[in-house]
Short mmCIF file of C-alpha atoms in Angstrom, two decimals:
data_model
loop_
_atom_site.label_atom_id
_atom_site.label_comp_id
_atom_site.label_asym_id
_atom_site.label_seq_id
_atom_site.Cartn_x
_atom_site.Cartn_y
_atom_site.Cartn_z
CA THR D 1 43.23 0.67 -13.09
CA SER D 2 43.16 3.15 -16.18
CA ALA D 3 46.39 1.39 -17.17
CA SER D 4 45.09 -2.09 -16.95
CA SER D 5 42.12 -0.86 -19.03
CA HIS D 6 44.57 0.70 -21.75
CA LEU D 7 46.49 -2.61 -21.69
CA ALA D 8 43.32 -4.70 -21.91
CA ARG D 9 42.20 -2.73 -25.10
CA THR D 10 45.65 -2.93 -26.75
CA ALA D 11 45.55 -6.79 -25.98
CA MET D 12 42.20 -7.11 -27.56
CA LEU D 13 42.89 -5.03 -30.83
CA LEU D 14 46.16 -7.18 -31.19
CA GLY D 15 44.13 -10.34 -30.67
CA ASN D 16 41.61 -9.24 -33.42
CA VAL D 17 44.19 -8.44 -36.03
CA LEU D 18 45.89 -11.87 -35.07
CA TRP D 19 42.49 -13.54 -35.37
CA LEU D 20 41.97 -11.99 -38.77
CA ARG D 21 45.21 -13.41 -39.84
CA GLY D 22 44.15 -16.92 -38.71
CA ASP D 23 46.61 -17.17 -35.72
CA LEU D 24 43.96 -18.44 -33.28
CA MET D 25 46.42 -19.45 -30.42
CA ALA D 26 48.10 -15.98 -30.43
CA ALA D 27 44.68 -14.28 -30.75
CA TRP D 28 43.40 -16.27 -27.45
CA ASP D 29 46.47 -15.52 -25.78
CA ASN D 30 46.01 -11.70 -26.00
CA LEU D 31 42.47 -12.24 -25.23
CA GLN D 32 43.02 -14.13 -22.09
CA ALA D 33 45.59 -11.20 -21.22
CA ALA D 34 42.60 -8.64 -21.84
CA ILE D 35 40.15 -10.51 -19.69
CA LYS D 36 42.71 -10.60 -16.85
CA HIS D 37 43.36 -6.94 -16.80
CA LEU D 38 39.60 -6.19 -17.25
CA GLU D 39 38.57 -8.42 -14.42
CA SER D 40 40.92 -6.74 -12.23
CA ALA D 41 39.81 -3.43 -13.25
CA ALA D 42 36.34 -4.11 -12.90
CA ALA D 43 36.78 -5.58 -9.22
CA ASP D 44 38.54 -2.71 -8.18
CA ARG D 45 36.01 -0.26 -9.68
CA SER D 46 32.60 -2.18 -9.83
CA ASP D 47 30.96 1.32 -10.32
CA ASN D 48 32.64 1.95 -13.57
CA ALA D 49 30.30 0.74 -16.44
CA SER D 50 32.90 1.48 -18.93
CA TYR D 51 35.03 -1.32 -17.64
CA LEU D 52 32.31 -3.54 -17.39
CA ALA D 53 31.28 -2.88 -20.92
CA ASP D 54 34.87 -3.43 -22.01
CA LEU D 55 34.81 -6.83 -19.99
CA GLN D 56 31.42 -7.73 -21.59
CA GLU D 57 32.99 -7.60 -25.16
CA ALA D 58 36.13 -9.38 -24.16
CA TYR D 59 33.95 -12.06 -22.91
CA ARG D 60 31.88 -12.25 -25.92
CA ARG D 61 34.96 -12.16 -28.46
CA ALA D 62 36.46 -14.99 -26.36
CA GLY D 63 33.09 -16.98 -26.75
CA ASP D 64 33.30 -16.25 -30.54
CA LEU D 65 36.68 -17.29 -31.03
CA GLN D 66 36.05 -20.63 -29.09
CA GLY D 67 33.15 -21.72 -30.86
CA ASN D 68 31.14 -18.99 -33.24
CA PRO D 69 30.59 -20.85 -36.32
CA SER D 70 30.14 -17.70 -38.63
CA LEU D 71 33.83 -16.94 -37.82
CA PHE D 72 37.14 -18.90 -37.58
CA HIS D 73 36.80 -20.67 -34.32
CA PHE D 74 38.48 -23.62 -32.21
CA GLY D 75 35.07 -25.67 -32.20
CA ASN D 76 34.87 -25.81 -28.45
CA ALA D 77 31.05 -25.12 -27.90
CA LYS D 78 31.24 -25.77 -24.01
CA LEU D 79 33.89 -22.99 -23.52
CA ALA D 80 32.21 -20.76 -26.14
CA THR D 81 28.84 -20.98 -24.28
CA GLU D 82 30.65 -20.25 -20.91
CA TYR D 83 32.15 -16.97 -22.03
CA GLN D 84 29.13 -16.06 -23.85
CA GLU D 85 27.09 -16.72 -20.71
CA LYS D 86 29.38 -14.31 -18.77
CA SER D 87 29.19 -11.64 -21.56
CA LEU D 88 25.16 -12.10 -21.43
CA GLY D 89 25.08 -11.66 -17.78
CA ILE D 90 27.22 -8.36 -17.76
CA ALA D 91 25.13 -7.08 -20.65
CA ARG D 92 21.87 -7.61 -18.65
CA SER D 93 23.63 -6.06 -15.67
CA LEU D 94 24.35 -2.86 -17.72
CA VAL D 95 20.83 -2.58 -19.10
CA LEU D 96 19.43 -2.88 -15.50
CA ARG D 97 21.77 0.28 -14.59
CA ASP D 98 20.42 2.58 -17.13
CA PRO D 99 17.42 1.10 -18.98
CA LYS D 100 17.34 4.09 -21.23
CA ASP D 101 20.93 3.44 -22.74
CA ALA D 102 20.30 2.57 -26.09
CA LYS D 103 23.99 1.44 -26.52
CA ALA D 104 23.54 -0.85 -23.45
CA LYS D 105 20.56 -2.43 -24.79
CA ALA D 106 21.83 -2.92 -28.40
CA ASP D 107 24.92 -4.68 -26.87
CA LEU D 108 22.72 -6.86 -24.94
CA SER D 109 20.93 -7.81 -28.11
CA VAL D 110 24.30 -8.75 -29.63
CA ALA D 111 25.10 -11.01 -26.59
CA LEU D 112 21.83 -12.63 -26.93
CA ARG D 113 22.38 -13.53 -30.62
CA ARG D 114 25.80 -14.53 -29.94
CA LEU D 115 24.87 -16.83 -27.41
CA GLY D 116 22.14 -18.02 -29.74
CA THR D 117 24.44 -18.89 -32.47
CA ILE D 118 26.55 -21.09 -30.18
CA VAL D 119 23.58 -23.29 -28.85
CA ARG D 120 21.24 -23.42 -31.83
CA GLU D 121 22.44 -26.69 -32.80
CA GLN D 122 22.24 -28.41 -29.49
CA GLN D 123 19.70 -26.45 -27.68
CA PRO D 124 17.21 -24.90 -30.35
CA ALA D 125 14.64 -24.25 -27.90
CA ARG D 126 16.91 -21.92 -25.63
CA ALA D 127 18.33 -20.19 -28.83
CA ILE D 128 14.66 -19.69 -29.95
CA GLU D 129 14.23 -17.48 -26.61
CA LEU D 130 17.45 -15.80 -26.87
CA TYR D 131 16.63 -14.55 -30.74
CA SER D 132 13.33 -13.68 -29.68
CA GLU D 133 14.43 -11.54 -26.79
CA ALA D 134 17.05 -9.90 -29.22
CA LEU D 135 14.20 -9.12 -31.49
CA ALA D 136 11.98 -7.51 -28.94
CA ILE D 137 14.91 -5.37 -27.93
CA LEU D 138 15.65 -4.41 -31.59
CA SER D 139 12.20 -3.65 -32.29
CA GLY D 140 12.16 -1.07 -29.50
CA LEU D 141 15.33 0.19 -30.74
CA LEU D 142 13.88 0.70 -34.19
CA LYS D 143 10.91 2.47 -32.93
CA GLU D 144 13.09 4.98 -31.50
CA ALA D 145 15.44 5.35 -34.29
CA PRO D 146 13.60 3.98 -37.34
CA GLY D 147 16.14 4.52 -40.14
CA ASP D 148 19.12 3.14 -37.99
CA LEU D 149 21.07 0.72 -40.45
CA ASN D 150 22.84 -0.93 -37.71
CA TYR D 151 19.52 -1.68 -35.70
CA GLY D 152 17.97 -2.86 -39.29
CA ARG D 153 20.73 -5.34 -40.04
CA ASP D 154 21.04 -6.74 -36.53
CA HIS D 155 17.10 -7.17 -36.53
CA ALA D 156 17.24 -9.20 -39.78
CA ASN D 157 20.36 -11.11 -38.67
CA ALA D 158 18.36 -11.98 -35.55
CA GLN D 159 15.25 -13.14 -37.70
CA LEU D 160 17.72 -15.35 -39.57
CA GLY D 161 19.16 -16.86 -36.45
CA LEU D 162 15.61 -17.56 -35.09
CA ALA D 163 14.66 -19.33 -38.43
CA ILE D 164 17.68 -21.44 -38.13
CA SER D 165 16.66 -22.30 -34.56
CA LEU D 166 13.26 -23.22 -35.60
CA LYS D 167 14.47 -25.58 -38.15
CA ASN D 168 16.71 -27.17 -35.77
CA ALA D 169 13.76 -27.49 -33.72
CA LYS D 170 11.70 -29.34 -36.27
CA ARG D 171 9.26 -26.60 -36.47
CA THR D 172 9.57 -26.38 -40.57
CA ALA D 173 6.77 -24.00 -41.33
CA ALA D 174 7.44 -21.56 -38.50
CA ALA D 175 11.23 -21.34 -39.94
CA ILE D 176 10.11 -20.64 -43.41
CA ASP D 177 7.82 -17.88 -42.34
CA GLN D 178 10.85 -16.34 -40.45
CA LEU D 179 13.02 -16.63 -43.42
CA GLN D 180 10.72 -14.79 -45.49
CA LEU D 181 10.37 -12.21 -43.07
CA THR D 182 14.06 -11.87 -43.04
CA LEU D 183 14.18 -11.49 -46.80
CA LYS D 184 11.79 -8.92 -46.91
CA ALA D 185 13.53 -6.88 -44.15
CA GLN D 186 16.95 -7.28 -45.96
CA HIS D 187 15.34 -6.30 -49.56
CA SER D 188 13.95 -3.25 -47.78
CA LEU D 189 17.41 -2.36 -46.19
CA ILE D 190 18.83 -3.01 -49.67
CA GLU D 191 16.39 -0.52 -51.37
CA LYS D 192 17.15 2.21 -48.76
CA ASN D 193 20.93 1.62 -48.72
CA PRO D 194 22.02 0.32 -52.21
CA GLU D 195 25.66 1.10 -51.74
CA ARG D 196 25.87 -0.95 -48.57
CA LEU D 197 27.45 -4.36 -49.89
CA ALA D 198 27.07 -5.44 -46.35
CA ILE D 199 23.49 -6.14 -46.48
CA ARG D 200 23.96 -8.15 -49.64
CA GLU D 201 26.31 -10.32 -47.89
CA ASP D 202 23.86 -10.83 -45.14
CA MET D 203 21.32 -12.03 -47.69
CA PHE D 204 23.70 -14.52 -49.19
CA ASP D 205 23.76 -16.08 -45.69
CA THR D 206 19.73 -16.10 -45.79
CA TYR D 207 19.66 -17.81 -49.29
#
C-alpha cells in the first residue's frame, strides 16, 4: 500500500510536468495511473487520511485537466464535473473526520471553488452555492490566521468566482458589488505584500 502511494505521487508529479509542457494526453495517462494506485491504497486502508487526501487531490487535478477554463484542458465539462464531484466528496469526509483540521478545511474550500469554476457557465445557481460555502470556510480560517496570505488570496479568488457566477445568473448588481469587494481585498493584500507578483496576477483576472 505504501508502495502504491509512492508510485501515485510520482505519477502525479510527472503528470504535472507534462501538463505544463502542453502534453495533455501524457499528463492524463499519468493522472489515471496515480488514481488507480490511490484508489487501491485507499480501499485497503480506508482509515488512512493521507491516502484519501492524495486521492482527493488526484481527482481534483483530473477534473482540472478535463475542463478547468483557467488552465490548459480538454474541454470535457461533463467528465471534469464528475472528477470534481469525487474530489469534493472526499474533501467533505476529511473535514467530518477532524473538523478542527485547518488543512482539511482549506482543501475543502479549494474543492468547492474548483467545482464552481467548472459549472458556473451552465449551472450558475449551483456555482453561487459552492463559492458561498467556500467563502464561509475561508472567512473562518482567516479569523484563526488573519495574516495568512494563501487564505487571503483564496478568499479573494472565491469572491471573483462568485461575482462571475452572479453575472452568469443575470444578477448584475450583485456581481458588481462582489467585484468591488474582490478588488478591495486584492488591493489590501498588495499593500501588505507588495513583493508578491501573484496577487497582481490575480488582479488582472478581476479587471
